[in-house]
Amino acid sequence: MMRRLRHWGPGLLLLSPSLILLAIFVYGLIAWTTKVSVSDEHNARGSKGFVGLENYTKLFTNDINDRFTHSLKNLLLFTVVFLVGAMFFGLLWAFILERGIKAEGFFRTIYLFPMAVSFVASGVVWRWLMNPNKGDNAGGLNAVLGSLGLDFAQSTWWTNPNWGMASMAIPAIWQLSGYVMALFLAGFRGIPQELREAAAMDGASTYRLYRNVIFPQLTPVALSALIILGHMSMKMFDLIMSVSGPQWLTEVPAIYVWQTLLTSDYAKAAAISIILLLLVAVVIVPYLIYTNRQEKNA
């Protein structure tokens, strides 16, 4: 016992402040939120008792105008468009830089610059760029399209009842595709040169080289990028709020939680938060298990 204490004691002592803070402000708050989500604390007067999963079932069966399921559909559409766009442009830019171009450092900086801008600041700019007005009152991108004689291409952007959330993903793609580019570029540069040389000696064309040798090596990078971006999209709040505000057309669970808290319906807000936490866990936990197995097998 004393040997174990001497072996683990100094490390635990150094980690104890972080462990205590983590236990209180992460797991402690998750436990408290879970407790509130199964109570009837629907106002500032406090909770009267335990109601089980009633708050969860009401979100799916008895929510006003199916608001929660509507926010989940918006989140799904936003996430799909955001992931596809960010992954496509990130890979495209990384591929161009990997092939070797002049002023690579300049272009790399240009692509990465949006990451340095806060979501709130970029959201304010994109709100102006995606001005839904057309014709003489057009502004932002619609005004540019009108001046080029492309009036048919003008859009109502985030106010469109069918594809408003898809256009809401455009600012997120612009801001985070540079991050994906950095991941893929690091993946390209991490591929051993011997693999390229061996493929060239076997007579592989450039197409075959990338399809059969290089791109398969980028699978772990692509998976990491998908997990990180998917996690971020589920909690997207500040960017959407900065562009559209608390609108029905662009409401996602994170915004629904905020608006529910404003009405002091703490139990309902806690239930939405736990569901959102579970959605994030569904994305992240399998990835963590997979990476741990890969590390053990390596």
Short mmCIF file of C-alpha atoms in Angstrom, two decimals:
data_model
loop_
_atom_site.label_atom_id
_atom_site.label_comp_id
_atom_site.label_asym_id
_atom_site.label_seq_id
_atom_site.Cartn_x
_atom_site.Cartn_y
_atom_site.Cartn_z
CA MET A 1 0.00 0.00 0.00
CA MET A 2 2.76 2.41 0.93
CA ARG A 3 4.66 1.56 -2.26
CA ARG A 4 1.59 2.33 -4.36
CA LEU A 5 1.06 5.56 -2.47
CA ARG A 6 4.65 6.60 -3.05
CA HIS A 7 4.35 5.70 -6.72
CA TRP A 8 1.01 7.38 -7.45
CA GLY A 9 0.94 9.96 -4.65
CA PRO A 10 2.99 12.79 -6.24
CA GLY A 11 1.12 12.50 -9.54
CA LEU A 12 -2.29 12.50 -7.87
CA LEU A 13 -1.26 15.45 -5.72
CA LEU A 14 -0.31 17.46 -8.78
CA LEU A 15 -3.51 16.49 -10.62
CA SER A 16 -5.84 16.94 -7.66
CA PRO A 17 -6.69 20.65 -8.31
CA SER A 18 -7.68 19.88 -11.91
CA LEU A 19 -9.56 16.73 -10.88
CA ILE A 20 -11.50 18.61 -8.22
CA LEU A 21 -12.46 21.42 -10.61
CA LEU A 22 -13.40 18.88 -13.28
CA ALA A 23 -15.53 16.93 -10.83
CA ILE A 24 -17.39 20.03 -9.65
CA PHE A 25 -17.81 22.15 -12.77
CA VAL A 26 -18.20 19.36 -15.37
CA TYR A 27 -19.51 16.13 -13.91
CA GLY A 28 -21.12 17.84 -10.94
CA LEU A 29 -23.06 20.23 -13.17
CA ILE A 30 -24.03 17.39 -15.52
CA ALA A 31 -25.41 15.48 -12.53
CA TRP A 32 -27.29 18.57 -11.31
CA THR A 33 -28.73 19.20 -14.79
CA THR A 34 -29.85 15.57 -14.99
CA LYS A 35 -31.57 15.92 -11.62
CA VAL A 36 -33.40 19.06 -12.74
CA SER A 37 -34.43 17.40 -16.03
CA VAL A 38 -36.42 14.72 -14.14
CA SER A 39 -38.14 17.23 -11.84
CA ASP A 40 -41.14 19.53 -12.25
CA GLU A 41 -39.13 22.73 -11.85
CA HIS A 42 -41.01 24.70 -14.51
CA ASN A 43 -40.79 28.10 -12.83
CA ALA A 44 -38.69 30.11 -10.40
CA ARG A 45 -40.56 28.67 -7.40
CA GLY A 46 -38.48 25.50 -7.48
CA SER A 47 -39.21 21.82 -7.78
CA LYS A 48 -41.97 19.94 -6.00
CA GLY A 49 -40.88 16.44 -6.89
CA PHE A 50 -39.63 13.75 -9.24
CA VAL A 51 -41.47 13.24 -12.55
CA GLY A 52 -39.21 10.71 -14.26
CA LEU A 53 -38.91 10.96 -18.03
CA GLU A 54 -42.02 13.10 -18.42
CA ASN A 55 -40.06 16.20 -19.53
CA TYR A 56 -38.26 14.15 -22.18
CA THR A 57 -41.38 12.53 -23.59
CA LYS A 58 -43.21 15.85 -23.76
CA LEU A 59 -40.46 17.27 -25.96
CA PHE A 60 -41.26 14.66 -28.61
CA THR A 61 -45.00 14.22 -28.09
CA ASN A 62 -46.48 17.34 -26.50
CA ASP A 63 -44.23 20.25 -27.43
CA ILE A 64 -45.90 23.36 -28.84
CA ASN A 65 -45.86 23.20 -32.66
CA ASP A 66 -43.41 20.27 -32.39
CA ARG A 67 -40.78 22.88 -31.66
CA PHE A 68 -38.12 20.51 -30.39
CA THR A 69 -38.36 18.09 -33.32
CA HIS A 70 -38.32 21.11 -35.63
CA SER A 71 -35.07 22.30 -34.02
CA LEU A 72 -33.58 18.81 -34.41
CA LYS A 73 -34.43 18.77 -38.13
CA ASN A 74 -32.81 22.17 -38.51
CA LEU A 75 -29.73 20.90 -36.70
CA LEU A 76 -29.54 17.84 -38.95
CA LEU A 77 -29.79 19.91 -42.14
CA PHE A 78 -27.26 22.44 -40.87
CA THR A 79 -24.82 19.72 -39.80
CA VAL A 80 -24.99 17.81 -43.09
CA VAL A 81 -24.46 20.89 -45.28
CA PHE A 82 -21.76 22.22 -42.96
CA LEU A 83 -19.82 18.95 -42.85
CA VAL A 84 -20.01 18.35 -46.60
CA GLY A 85 -19.00 21.92 -47.44
CA ALA A 86 -16.19 22.23 -44.89
CA MET A 87 -14.72 18.83 -45.75
CA PHE A 88 -14.90 19.46 -49.50
CA PHE A 89 -13.29 22.90 -49.48
CA GLY A 90 -10.79 21.94 -46.78
CA LEU A 91 -9.61 18.93 -48.79
CA LEU A 92 -9.59 20.93 -52.03
CA TRP A 93 -7.43 23.71 -50.62
CA ALA A 94 -5.10 21.23 -48.90
CA PHE A 95 -4.75 19.32 -52.18
CA ILE A 96 -3.87 22.50 -54.08
CA LEU A 97 -1.29 23.53 -51.48
CA GLU A 98 0.14 20.02 -51.31
CA ARG A 99 0.69 19.98 -55.06
CA GLY A 100 2.94 22.99 -54.64
CA ILE A 101 2.04 26.55 -55.60
CA LYS A 102 3.83 29.86 -55.36
CA ALA A 103 3.18 31.96 -52.25
CA GLU A 104 1.93 28.93 -50.34
CA GLY A 105 2.39 30.70 -47.02
CA PHE A 106 0.24 33.61 -48.18
CA PHE A 107 -2.63 31.38 -49.30
CA ARG A 108 -2.38 29.25 -46.18
CA THR A 109 -2.73 32.39 -44.09
CA ILE A 110 -5.71 33.56 -46.13
CA TYR A 111 -7.49 30.23 -45.66
CA LEU A 112 -6.75 30.10 -41.94
CA PHE A 113 -7.60 33.75 -41.20
CA PRO A 114 -11.38 33.19 -40.69
CA MET A 115 -10.55 30.95 -37.72
CA ALA A 116 -9.16 34.00 -35.92
CA VAL A 117 -12.49 35.82 -36.21
CA SER A 118 -15.11 35.23 -33.53
CA PHE A 119 -18.40 33.64 -34.52
CA VAL A 120 -20.24 36.74 -33.35
CA ALA A 121 -18.18 39.10 -35.51
CA SER A 122 -18.41 36.90 -38.60
CA GLY A 123 -22.12 36.39 -37.97
CA VAL A 124 -22.74 40.14 -38.02
CA VAL A 125 -20.90 40.45 -41.35
CA TRP A 126 -22.69 37.48 -42.88
CA ARG A 127 -26.04 38.84 -41.75
CA TRP A 128 -25.36 41.82 -44.02
CA LEU A 129 -23.95 39.65 -46.82
CA MET A 130 -27.02 37.39 -46.75
CA ASN A 131 -29.50 40.24 -46.88
CA PRO A 132 -32.74 38.59 -48.08
CA ASN A 133 -34.03 41.68 -49.92
CA LYS A 134 -34.09 41.58 -53.71
CA GLY A 135 -34.43 44.10 -56.53
CA ASP A 136 -33.82 47.76 -55.71
CA ASN A 137 -33.64 47.00 -51.98
CA ALA A 138 -31.04 44.27 -52.41
CA GLY A 139 -27.93 44.35 -50.28
CA GLY A 140 -24.86 42.23 -49.71
CA LEU A 141 -24.51 39.26 -52.04
CA ASN A 142 -27.87 39.93 -53.69
CA ALA A 143 -26.71 43.42 -54.62
CA VAL A 144 -23.52 42.01 -56.15
CA LEU A 145 -25.52 39.46 -58.14
CA GLY A 146 -27.91 42.16 -59.31
CA SER A 147 -25.07 44.40 -60.48
CA LEU A 148 -23.70 41.47 -62.51
CA GLY A 149 -27.07 40.91 -64.16
CA LEU A 150 -27.62 37.66 -62.27
CA ASP A 151 -30.94 38.58 -60.69
CA PHE A 152 -32.14 34.99 -61.11
CA ALA A 153 -29.42 33.83 -58.72
CA GLN A 154 -30.54 36.14 -55.91
CA SER A 155 -31.76 34.29 -52.83
CA THR A 156 -33.76 34.94 -49.68
CA TRP A 157 -30.96 33.09 -47.84
CA TRP A 158 -31.77 32.23 -44.23
CA THR A 159 -35.37 33.44 -44.51
CA ASN A 160 -36.18 30.69 -47.02
CA PRO A 161 -38.66 28.31 -45.31
CA ASN A 162 -37.20 25.23 -47.02
CA TRP A 163 -33.45 25.82 -47.24
CA GLY A 164 -32.87 28.56 -44.69
CA MET A 165 -30.74 26.31 -42.48
CA ALA A 166 -28.68 25.19 -45.47
CA SER A 167 -27.70 28.79 -46.22
CA MET A 168 -27.00 29.29 -42.51
CA ALA A 169 -24.19 26.76 -42.90
CA ILE A 170 -22.37 28.99 -45.42
CA PRO A 171 -20.76 31.25 -42.76
CA ALA A 172 -19.72 28.17 -40.77
CA ILE A 173 -18.15 26.61 -43.86
CA TRP A 174 -16.29 29.83 -44.62
CA GLN A 175 -14.98 30.04 -41.07
CA LEU A 176 -13.93 26.44 -40.43
CA SER A 177 -12.93 25.00 -43.82
CA GLY A 178 -9.47 26.51 -43.23
CA TYR A 179 -9.18 24.41 -40.09
CA VAL A 180 -10.02 21.28 -42.10
CA MET A 181 -7.44 22.37 -44.67
CA ALA A 182 -4.77 22.53 -41.96
CA LEU A 183 -5.63 19.01 -40.79
CA PHE A 184 -5.53 17.55 -44.29
CA LEU A 185 -2.36 19.45 -45.18
CA ALA A 186 -0.67 18.00 -42.11
CA GLY A 187 -1.92 14.59 -43.20
CA PHE A 188 -0.50 15.06 -46.71
CA ARG A 189 2.86 16.14 -45.34
CA GLY A 190 2.92 13.21 -42.91
CA ILE A 191 2.70 10.55 -45.62
CA PRO A 192 6.15 8.95 -46.07
CA GLN A 193 7.86 9.84 -49.31
CA GLU A 194 8.76 6.18 -49.73
CA LEU A 195 5.14 5.33 -50.49
CA ARG A 196 5.03 7.87 -53.30
CA GLU A 197 8.30 6.64 -54.73
CA ALA A 198 7.20 3.00 -54.55
CA ALA A 199 3.95 3.81 -56.36
CA ALA A 200 5.87 5.74 -59.04
CA MET A 201 8.26 2.80 -59.56
CA ASP A 202 5.23 0.52 -60.03
CA GLY A 203 4.03 2.80 -62.81
CA ALA A 204 1.07 4.31 -60.96
CA SER A 205 -0.41 7.41 -62.56
CA THR A 206 -1.10 10.52 -60.50
CA TYR A 207 -4.77 9.56 -60.28
CA ARG A 208 -3.92 6.06 -59.06
CA LEU A 209 -1.36 7.45 -56.65
CA TYR A 210 -3.88 9.66 -54.88
CA ARG A 211 -6.78 7.23 -55.08
CA ASN A 212 -5.01 4.07 -53.93
CA VAL A 213 -2.13 5.37 -51.84
CA ILE A 214 -2.49 8.91 -50.54
CA PHE A 215 -6.22 9.34 -49.90
CA PRO A 216 -6.53 6.06 -47.92
CA GLN A 217 -3.75 7.35 -45.66
CA LEU A 218 -5.90 10.39 -44.90
CA THR A 219 -8.81 8.37 -43.50
CA PRO A 220 -7.88 8.97 -39.81
CA VAL A 221 -7.52 12.70 -40.51
CA ALA A 222 -10.89 12.83 -42.24
CA LEU A 223 -12.52 10.95 -39.36
CA SER A 224 -11.01 13.32 -36.80
CA ALA A 225 -12.19 16.35 -38.78
CA LEU A 226 -15.73 14.93 -39.06
CA ILE A 227 -15.92 14.26 -35.33
CA ILE A 228 -14.61 17.70 -34.35
CA LEU A 229 -16.84 19.60 -36.80
CA GLY A 230 -19.88 17.46 -35.97
CA HIS A 231 -19.39 18.17 -32.29
CA MET A 232 -19.08 21.90 -32.97
CA SER A 233 -22.15 22.02 -35.22
CA MET A 234 -24.38 20.46 -32.55
CA LYS A 235 -23.53 23.25 -30.12
CA MET A 236 -23.62 26.06 -32.66
CA PHE A 237 -25.27 29.05 -30.99
CA ASP A 238 -23.41 32.34 -31.35
CA LEU A 239 -23.01 32.22 -35.14
CA ILE A 240 -26.68 31.41 -35.80
CA MET A 241 -27.85 34.00 -33.28
CA SER A 242 -25.62 36.65 -34.85
CA VAL A 243 -26.96 35.99 -38.35
CA SER A 244 -30.67 35.39 -37.86
CA GLY A 245 -31.41 35.93 -34.20
CA PRO A 246 -34.00 33.75 -32.38
CA GLN A 247 -36.04 32.91 -35.48
CA TRP A 248 -38.33 29.89 -35.88
CA LEU A 249 -36.86 29.09 -39.30
CA THR A 250 -33.30 28.77 -37.98
CA GLU A 251 -33.86 27.53 -34.45
CA VAL A 252 -31.63 24.71 -33.21
CA PRO A 253 -31.64 22.96 -29.80
CA ALA A 254 -28.94 25.26 -28.38
CA ILE A 255 -31.10 28.31 -29.11
CA TYR A 256 -34.20 26.52 -27.81
CA VAL A 257 -32.41 25.89 -24.50
CA TRP A 258 -31.55 29.58 -24.19
CA GLN A 259 -35.10 30.73 -24.93
CA THR A 260 -36.54 28.15 -22.53
CA LEU A 261 -34.28 29.38 -19.76
CA LEU A 262 -35.56 32.91 -20.30
CA THR A 263 -39.02 31.65 -19.34
CA SER A 264 -37.58 30.01 -16.17
CA ASP A 265 -38.67 26.54 -17.34
CA TYR A 266 -35.55 24.97 -15.91
CA ALA A 267 -36.71 21.35 -16.12
CA LYS A 268 -37.50 21.59 -19.82
CA ALA A 269 -34.23 23.39 -20.57
CA ALA A 270 -32.31 20.77 -18.61
CA ALA A 271 -34.01 17.96 -20.55
CA ILE A 272 -33.05 19.57 -23.88
CA SER A 273 -29.49 20.02 -22.62
CA ILE A 274 -29.18 16.36 -21.62
CA ILE A 275 -30.52 15.22 -25.00
CA LEU A 276 -27.98 17.48 -26.71
CA LEU A 277 -25.25 16.04 -24.49
CA LEU A 278 -26.29 12.52 -25.47
CA LEU A 279 -26.20 13.44 -29.16
CA VAL A 280 -22.66 14.74 -28.75
CA ALA A 281 -21.71 11.59 -26.83
CA VAL A 282 -23.11 9.40 -29.62
CA VAL A 283 -20.69 11.14 -31.98
CA ILE A 284 -17.62 11.33 -29.76
CA VAL A 285 -17.64 8.14 -27.64
CA PRO A 286 -17.42 5.65 -30.56
CA TYR A 287 -14.55 7.70 -31.97
CA LEU A 288 -12.70 7.63 -28.64
CA ILE A 289 -13.18 3.86 -28.40
CA TYR A 290 -11.95 3.43 -31.95
CA THR A 291 -8.83 5.57 -31.42
CA ASN A 292 -7.99 3.79 -28.16
CA ARG A 293 -8.18 0.41 -29.92
CA GLN A 294 -6.04 1.70 -32.75
CA GLU A 295 -3.40 2.90 -30.29
CA LYS A 296 -3.36 -0.44 -28.48
CA ASN A 297 -3.03 -2.35 -31.74
CA ALA A 298 -0.29 -0.08 -33.05
#
